[in-house]
PDB file of C-alpha atoms (C1' of nucleotides) in Angstrom:
ATOM      1  CA  MET S   1     -48.567 -52.480  14.740  1.00 34.00           C
ATOM      2  CA  PRO S   2     -45.301 -51.406  16.383  1.00 38.00           C
ATOM      3  CA  LYS S   3     -42.492 -53.846  16.060  1.00 36.00           C
ATOM      4  CA  LYS S   4     -41.876 -56.136  18.997  1.00 38.00           C
ATOM      5  CA  PRO S   5     -39.143 -54.774  21.230  1.00 38.00           C
ATOM      6  CA  PRO S   6     -35.866 -56.612  20.789  1.00 38.00           C
ATOM      7  CA  GLN S   7     -34.617 -58.695  23.682  1.00 40.00           C
ATOM      8  CA  SER S   8     -32.138 -55.971  24.616  1.00 42.00           C
ATOM      9  CA  MET S   9     -34.929 -53.417  25.089  1.00 48.00           C
ATOM     10  CA  PRO S  10     -34.729 -51.997  28.608  1.00 56.00           C
ATOM     11  CA  TYR S  11     -37.457 -53.418  30.758  1.00 64.00           C
ATOM     12  CA  GLU S  12     -38.988 -50.021  31.514  1.00 62.00           C
ATOM     13  CA  GLN S  13     -40.102 -49.827  27.891  1.00 62.00           C
ATOM     14  CA  GLY S  14     -41.299 -53.383  27.508  1.00 71.00           C
ATOM     15  CA  LYS S  15     -44.593 -55.110  28.019  1.00 77.00           C
ATOM     16  CA  TRP S  16     -43.606 -56.305  31.483  1.00 85.00           C
ATOM     17  CA  ALA S  17     -42.193 -52.986  32.707  1.00 86.00           C
ATOM     18  CA  ALA S  18     -44.182 -53.007  35.941  1.00 88.00           C
ATOM     19  CA  VAL S  19     -42.861 -56.312  37.198  1.00 92.00           C
ATOM     20  CA  PHE S  20     -39.244 -55.216  36.785  1.00 92.00           C
ATOM     21  CA  ALA S  21     -39.744 -51.652  38.050  1.00 92.00           C
ATOM     22  CA  PRO S  22     -38.030 -50.523  41.252  1.00 93.00           C
ATOM     23  CA  ARG S  23     -39.969 -51.495  44.347  1.00 95.00           C
ATOM     24  CA  ARG S  24     -41.341 -49.568  47.238  1.00 94.00           C
ATOM     25  CA  ARG S  25     -39.723 -50.545  50.520  1.00 94.00           C
ATOM     26  CA  GLY S  26     -40.992 -53.944  51.542  1.00 92.00           C
ATOM     27  CA  GLU S  27     -43.099 -54.372  48.424  1.00 96.00           C
ATOM     28  CA  ARG S  28     -43.914 -57.986  47.677  1.00 97.00           C
ATOM     29  CA  ARG S  29     -44.702 -59.181  44.174  1.00 97.00           C
ATOM     30  CA  HIS S  30     -46.521 -62.243  42.975  1.00 97.00           C
ATOM     31  CA  TRP S  31     -45.840 -64.896  40.383  1.00 98.00           C
ATOM     32  CA  LEU S  32     -47.037 -68.202  39.057  1.00 98.00           C
ATOM     33  CA  VAL S  33     -44.803 -71.157  38.298  1.00 98.00           C
ATOM     34  CA  LYS S  34     -45.866 -74.181  36.298  1.00 97.00           C
ATOM     35  CA  SER S  35     -44.857 -77.752  36.746  1.00 97.00           C
ATOM     36  CA  GLU S  36     -46.180 -80.973  35.311  1.00 95.00           C
ATOM     37  CA  PRO S  37     -47.206 -83.057  38.319  1.00 95.00           C
ATOM     38  CA  ASP S  38     -45.802 -86.182  36.655  1.00 93.00           C
ATOM     39  CA  VAL S  39     -42.411 -84.479  36.635  1.00 93.00           C
ATOM     40  CA  PHE S  40     -42.392 -82.508  39.896  1.00 95.00           C
ATOM     41  CA  SER S  41     -45.650 -82.060  41.767  1.00 96.00           C
ATOM     42  CA  TRP S  42     -46.760 -79.896  44.670  1.00 97.00           C
ATOM     43  CA  GLU S  43     -46.528 -83.010  46.819  1.00 97.00           C
ATOM     44  CA  ASP S  44     -42.931 -83.454  45.699  1.00 97.00           C
ATOM     45  CA  LEU S  45     -42.203 -79.905  46.839  1.00 98.00           C
ATOM     46  CA  GLU S  46     -43.823 -80.551  50.232  1.00 98.00           C
ATOM     47  CA  ARG S  47     -41.688 -83.654  50.658  1.00 97.00           C
ATOM     48  CA  ALA S  48     -38.443 -81.964  49.600  1.00 97.00           C
ATOM     49  CA  PRO S  49     -35.842 -81.114  52.259  1.00 98.00           C
ATOM     50  CA  ASP S  50     -36.964 -77.901  53.978  1.00 98.00           C
ATOM     51  CA  ARG S  51     -39.942 -78.020  51.575  1.00 98.00           C
ATOM     52  CA  THR S  52     -37.608 -76.216  49.186  1.00 98.00           C
ATOM     53  CA  THR S  53     -36.302 -76.810  45.680  1.00 97.00           C
ATOM     54  CA  CYS S  54     -34.294 -74.951  43.076  1.00 97.00           C
ATOM     55  CA  TRP S  55     -36.512 -74.058  40.127  1.00 97.00           C
ATOM     56  CA  ASP S  56     -34.096 -75.251  37.481  1.00 95.00           C
ATOM     57  CA  SER S  57     -34.175 -76.156  33.801  1.00 94.00           C
ATOM     58  CA  VAL S  58     -36.200 -73.173  32.570  1.00 95.00           C
ATOM     59  CA  ARG S  59     -34.970 -72.593  29.003  1.00 94.00           C
ATOM     60  CA  ASN S  60     -37.142 -69.749  27.782  1.00 94.00           C
ATOM     61  CA  THR S  61     -35.772 -66.219  27.735  1.00 92.00           C
ATOM     62  CA  GLY S  62     -38.987 -64.560  28.917  1.00 92.00           C
ATOM     63  CA  ALA S  63     -39.303 -66.871  31.896  1.00 95.00           C
ATOM     64  CA  ARG S  64     -35.578 -66.490  32.529  1.00 95.00           C
ATOM     65  CA  ASN S  65     -35.949 -62.733  32.794  1.00 94.00           C
ATOM     66  CA  PHE S  66     -38.608 -63.119  35.469  1.00 96.00           C
ATOM     67  CA  LEU S  67     -36.400 -65.573  37.371  1.00 96.00           C
ATOM     68  CA  ARG S  68     -33.246 -63.509  37.059  1.00 95.00           C
ATOM     69  CA  ASP S  69     -34.505 -59.957  37.321  1.00 94.00           C
ATOM     70  CA  GLY S  70     -38.066 -60.038  38.615  1.00 95.00           C
ATOM     71  CA  MET S  71     -38.414 -62.422  41.521  1.00 97.00           C
ATOM     72  CA  GLN S  72     -37.096 -61.335  44.894  1.00 97.00           C
ATOM     73  CA  VAL S  73     -36.799 -63.071  48.237  1.00 97.00           C
ATOM     74  CA  ASP S  74     -40.161 -63.238  50.042  1.00 97.00           C
ATOM     75  CA  ASP S  75     -42.167 -62.867  46.851  1.00 98.00           C
ATOM     76  CA  LEU S  76     -44.970 -65.411  46.652  1.00 98.00           C
ATOM     77  CA  ALA S  77     -45.857 -67.644  43.738  1.00 98.00           C
ATOM     78  CA  PHE S  78     -48.798 -69.812  42.873  1.00 98.00           C
ATOM     79  CA  TYR S  79     -47.868 -73.398  42.106  1.00 98.00           C
ATOM     80  CA  TYR S  80     -49.679 -74.514  38.973  1.00 98.00           C
ATOM     81  CA  HIS S  81     -50.017 -78.077  37.745  1.00 97.00           C
ATOM     82  CA  SER S  82     -49.876 -78.057  33.946  1.00 96.00           C
ATOM     83  CA  ASN S  83     -50.705 -80.995  31.708  1.00 94.00           C
ATOM     84  CA  ALA S  84     -52.851 -82.290  34.550  1.00 94.00           C
ATOM     85  CA  THR S  85     -56.447 -83.407  34.983  1.00 92.00           C
ATOM     86  CA  PRO S  86     -57.535 -80.814  35.595  1.00 94.00           C
ATOM     87  CA  SER S  87     -54.732 -78.284  35.264  1.00 96.00           C
ATOM     88  CA  ALA S  88     -54.988 -76.093  38.350  1.00 97.00           C
ATOM     89  CA  ILE S  89     -53.349 -73.770  40.839  1.00 98.00           C
ATOM     90  CA  VAL S  90     -52.788 -75.987  43.857  1.00 98.00           C
ATOM     91  CA  GLY S  91     -50.505 -74.183  46.282  1.00 98.00           C
ATOM     92  CA  VAL S  92     -48.535 -71.141  47.335  1.00 98.00           C
ATOM     93  CA  CYS S  93     -44.765 -71.062  47.557  1.00 98.00           C
ATOM     94  CA  ARG S  94     -42.256 -68.438  48.561  1.00 98.00           C
ATOM     95  CA  VAL S  95     -39.048 -67.270  46.914  1.00 98.00           C
ATOM     96  CA  VAL S  96     -36.297 -68.070  49.398  1.00 98.00           C
ATOM     97  CA  ARG S  97     -33.369 -67.337  47.099  1.00 98.00           C
ATOM     98  CA  ALA S  98     -33.420 -64.790  44.273  1.00 97.00           C
ATOM     99  CA  GLY S  99     -32.102 -65.477  40.778  1.00 96.00           C
ATOM    100  CA  TYR S 100     -28.752 -67.254  40.439  1.00 97.00           C
ATOM    101  CA  PRO S 101     -27.161 -69.199  37.591  1.00 96.00           C
ATOM    102  CA  ASP S 102     -28.829 -72.485  36.682  1.00 96.00           C
ATOM    103  CA  HIS S 103     -25.958 -74.926  37.012  1.00 94.00           C
ATOM    104  CA  THR S 104     -27.860 -77.689  35.202  1.00 93.00           C
ATOM    105  CA  ALA S 105     -27.113 -75.807  31.970  1.00 93.00           C
ATOM    106  CA  PHE S 106     -23.370 -76.350  32.586  1.00 92.00           C
ATOM    107  CA  ASP S 107     -23.619 -80.125  32.961  1.00 89.00           C
ATOM    108  CA  PRO S 108     -23.148 -82.060  29.693  1.00 88.00           C
ATOM    109  CA  ALA S 109     -24.905 -85.042  31.272  1.00 86.00           C
ATOM    110  CA  HIS S 110     -28.009 -83.030  32.143  1.00 87.00           C
ATOM    111  CA  PRO S 111     -30.980 -83.263  29.758  1.00 87.00           C
ATOM    112  CA  TYR S 112     -31.164 -79.460  29.607  1.00 89.00           C
ATOM    113  CA  PHE S 113     -27.448 -78.903  29.120  1.00 90.00           C
ATOM    114  CA  ASP S 114     -26.778 -75.769  27.083  1.00 90.00           C
ATOM    115  CA  PRO S 115     -23.263 -75.475  25.630  1.00 88.00           C
ATOM    116  CA  ASP S 116     -23.826 -71.750  25.077  1.00 88.00           C
ATOM    117  CA  SER S 117     -24.157 -71.116  28.806  1.00 90.00           C
ATOM    118  CA  ASP S 118     -21.088 -71.092  31.014  1.00 88.00           C
ATOM    119  CA  PRO S 119     -20.395 -69.994  34.599  1.00 91.00           C
ATOM    120  CA  ALA S 120     -18.668 -66.802  33.481  1.00 90.00           C
ATOM    121  CA  HIS S 121     -21.629 -65.747  31.337  1.00 90.00           C
ATOM    122  CA  PRO S 122     -24.666 -67.784  32.357  1.00 94.00           C
ATOM    123  CA  THR S 123     -27.613 -67.810  30.000  1.00 94.00           C
ATOM    124  CA  TRP S 124     -30.058 -69.472  32.374  1.00 95.00           C
ATOM    125  CA  TYR S 125     -31.100 -68.670  35.916  1.00 96.00           C
ATOM    126  CA  MET S 126     -33.163 -70.208  38.674  1.00 96.00           C
ATOM    127  CA  VAL S 127     -34.579 -69.314  42.083  1.00 97.00           C
ATOM    128  CA  ASP S 128     -35.251 -71.392  45.179  1.00 98.00           C
ATOM    129  CA  LEU S 129     -38.884 -71.943  46.110  1.00 98.00           C
ATOM    130  CA  GLN S 130     -40.312 -73.159  49.408  1.00 98.00           C
ATOM    131  CA  ALA S 131     -43.798 -74.593  49.877  1.00 98.00           C
ATOM    132  CA  VAL S 132     -45.943 -72.321  52.045  1.00 98.00           C
ATOM    133  CA  GLU S 133     -49.427 -73.792  51.911  1.00 97.00           C
ATOM    134  CA  ARG S 134     -51.605 -75.988  49.819  1.00 98.00           C
ATOM    135  CA  LEU S 135     -54.727 -74.147  48.714  1.00 98.00           C
ATOM    136  CA  PRO S 136     -57.897 -75.218  50.549  1.00 97.00           C
ATOM    137  CA  ARG S 137     -59.142 -76.288  47.149  1.00 96.00           C
ATOM    138  CA  PRO S 138     -57.482 -76.199  43.705  1.00 97.00           C
ATOM    139  CA  VAL S 139     -58.453 -73.407  41.336  1.00 98.00           C
ATOM    140  CA  THR S 140     -58.759 -75.036  37.947  1.00 97.00           C
ATOM    141  CA  LEU S 141     -57.941 -73.589  34.558  1.00 97.00           C
ATOM    142  CA  PRO S 142     -61.605 -73.652  33.451  1.00 96.00           C
ATOM    143  CA  GLU S 143     -62.541 -71.691  36.586  1.00 97.00           C
ATOM    144  CA  ILE S 144     -59.761 -69.223  35.913  1.00 97.00           C
ATOM    145  CA  LYS S 145     -60.932 -68.742  32.341  1.00 96.00           C
ATOM    146  CA  ALA S 146     -64.510 -68.247  33.514  1.00 95.00           C
ATOM    147  CA  ALA S 147     -63.625 -65.595  36.111  1.00 96.00           C
ATOM    148  CA  PRO S 148     -63.915 -62.023  34.793  1.00 95.00           C
ATOM    149  CA  ALA S 149     -61.354 -60.822  37.360  1.00 95.00           C
ATOM    150  CA  LEU S 150     -58.814 -63.213  35.842  1.00 95.00           C
ATOM    151  CA  ALA S 151     -59.441 -62.514  32.171  1.00 93.00           C
ATOM    152  CA  GLU S 152     -56.095 -60.766  31.766  1.00 92.00           C
ATOM    153  CA  MET S 153     -53.995 -63.244  33.724  1.00 95.00           C
ATOM    154  CA  ALA S 154     -50.688 -63.881  32.018  1.00 95.00           C
ATOM    155  CA  LEU S 155     -51.308 -67.576  32.631  1.00 96.00           C
ATOM    156  CA  VAL S 156     -54.123 -67.544  30.088  1.00 94.00           C
ATOM    157  CA  ARG S 157     -53.098 -64.588  27.933  1.00 90.00           C
ATOM    158  CA  VAL S 158     -49.534 -65.735  27.396  1.00 89.00           C
ATOM    159  CA  GLY S 159     -49.346 -69.476  26.953  1.00 79.00           C
ATOM    160  CA  ARG S 160     -46.285 -71.645  27.370  1.00 86.00           C
ATOM    161  CA  LEU S 161     -44.346 -69.352  29.722  1.00 93.00           C
ATOM    162  CA  SER S 162     -43.439 -71.470  32.722  1.00 95.00           C
ATOM    163  CA  VAL S 163     -42.957 -68.444  34.989  1.00 96.00           C
ATOM    164  CA  VAL S 164     -45.386 -65.522  34.763  1.00 96.00           C
ATOM    165  CA  PRO S 165     -46.301 -62.474  36.862  1.00 96.00           C
ATOM    166  CA  VAL S 166     -49.572 -62.248  38.797  1.00 96.00           C
ATOM    167  CA  THR S 167     -51.074 -58.868  39.691  1.00 95.00           C
ATOM    168  CA  PRO S 168     -52.141 -58.133  43.288  1.00 95.00           C
ATOM    169  CA  ALA S 169     -55.807 -58.153  42.218  1.00 95.00           C
ATOM    170  CA  GLU S 170     -55.404 -61.494  40.456  1.00 96.00           C
ATOM    171  CA  TRP S 171     -53.609 -62.903  43.468  1.00 97.00           C
ATOM    172  CA  GLU S 172     -56.464 -61.984  45.787  1.00 97.00           C
ATOM    173  CA  ALA S 173     -59.108 -63.193  43.346  1.00 97.00           C
ATOM    174  CA  VAL S 174     -57.513 -66.628  43.068  1.00 98.00           C
ATOM    175  CA  LEU S 175     -57.156 -66.907  46.844  1.00 98.00           C
ATOM    176  CA  ALA S 176     -60.817 -65.951  47.276  1.00 97.00           C
ATOM    177  CA  MET S 177     -61.801 -68.683  44.824  1.00 97.00           C
ATOM    178  CA  ALA S 178     -59.618 -71.204  46.636  1.00 97.00           C
ATOM    179  CA  ARG S 179     -61.259 -70.340  49.960  1.00 94.00           C
ATOM    180  CA  GLY S 180     -64.751 -70.006  48.598  1.00 84.00           C
TER     181      GLY S 180
ATOM    182  C1'  DG I   1     -32.422 -58.623   8.387  1.00 87.49           C
ATOM    183  C1'  DC I   2     -36.065 -61.596   6.619  1.00 87.49           C
ATOM    184  C1'  DC I   3     -38.657 -65.502   7.007  1.00 87.49           C
ATOM    185  C1'  DA I   4     -39.609 -70.506   6.465  1.00 87.49           C
ATOM    186  C1'  DA I   5     -38.863 -74.626   8.933  1.00 87.49           C
ATOM    187  C1'  DC I   6     -38.679 -76.675  13.091  1.00 87.49           C
ATOM    188  C1'  DG I   7     -39.250 -77.563  18.121  1.00 87.49           C
ATOM    189  C1'  DT I   8     -41.750 -76.921  22.424  1.00 87.49           C
ATOM    190  C1'  DT I   9     -45.539 -76.088  25.533  1.00 87.49           C
ATOM    191  C1'  DG I  10     -49.642 -77.355  27.034  1.00 87.49           C
ATOM    192  C1'  DG I  11     -54.777 -77.136  26.345  1.00 87.49           C
ATOM    193  C1'  DC I  12     -58.195 -79.905  24.605  1.00 87.49           C
TER     194       DC I  12
ATOM    195  C1'  DG G   1     -53.203 -87.487  19.414  1.00 87.49           C
ATOM    196  C1'  DC G   2     -53.955 -83.045  17.520  1.00 87.49           C
ATOM    197  C1'  DC G   3     -52.761 -78.560  16.954  1.00 87.49           C
ATOM    198  C1'  DA G   4     -52.369 -73.354  18.142  1.00 87.49           C
ATOM    199  C1'  DA G   5     -49.178 -70.203  19.611  1.00 87.49           C
ATOM    200  C1'  DC G   6     -45.229 -68.997  19.924  1.00 87.49           C
ATOM    201  C1'  DG G   7     -39.638 -68.935  20.272  1.00 87.49           C
ATOM    202  C1'  DT G   8     -35.507 -70.387  17.925  1.00 87.49           C
ATOM    203  C1'  DT G   9     -32.582 -71.555  14.114  1.00 87.49           C
ATOM    204  C1'  DG G  10     -30.363 -71.062   9.976  1.00 87.49           C
ATOM    205  C1'  DG G  11     -30.308 -70.255   4.868  1.00 87.49           C
ATOM    206  C1'  DC G  12     -30.042 -66.589   1.974  1.00 87.49           C
TER     207       DC G  12
END
DNA sequence: GCCAACGTTGGC
DNA sequence: GCCAACGTTGGC
């Protein structure tokens, strides 16, 4: 087996090269963000001012890279309820502000304060997400796992990442399930 | 640089 | 509550 690429490996050589690659004009990419509904639910996002929130407190370098370097304004993301009964994709949101430093990491009083991150050299980033629409019906994790079209979804193939890419085919397959 | 210990996520 | 799959940390 080849060694895992170090974190400094340029994206074009890494496993996620496609999601960081330059875009065609007007190209929109798709993502999935996870939140525990007990902490911040889809309903909380719908109730937020302008149906928008900053997606803060992500403290995983892989997810950070997607937030900082992958997601662009007008990209769409599935909103996934993790640690739920059942865990499921419940809505669609839109990136309304691309990656910028996560200020919660600078705040000693914040539960996710990180003394190694500072405004001059931020370690952690966030985006702003706006609720677009609740899915007609949730698409649950068991359904996702049972769907051949979704067998390679990063959601199921790569656990624990709170922000993951979704391919165009996966995006359409999930929407079809939500409408079917 | 290696790798064991530890912490976290999140399904079940 | 358990535990698998990682990422991170720190001793050496």
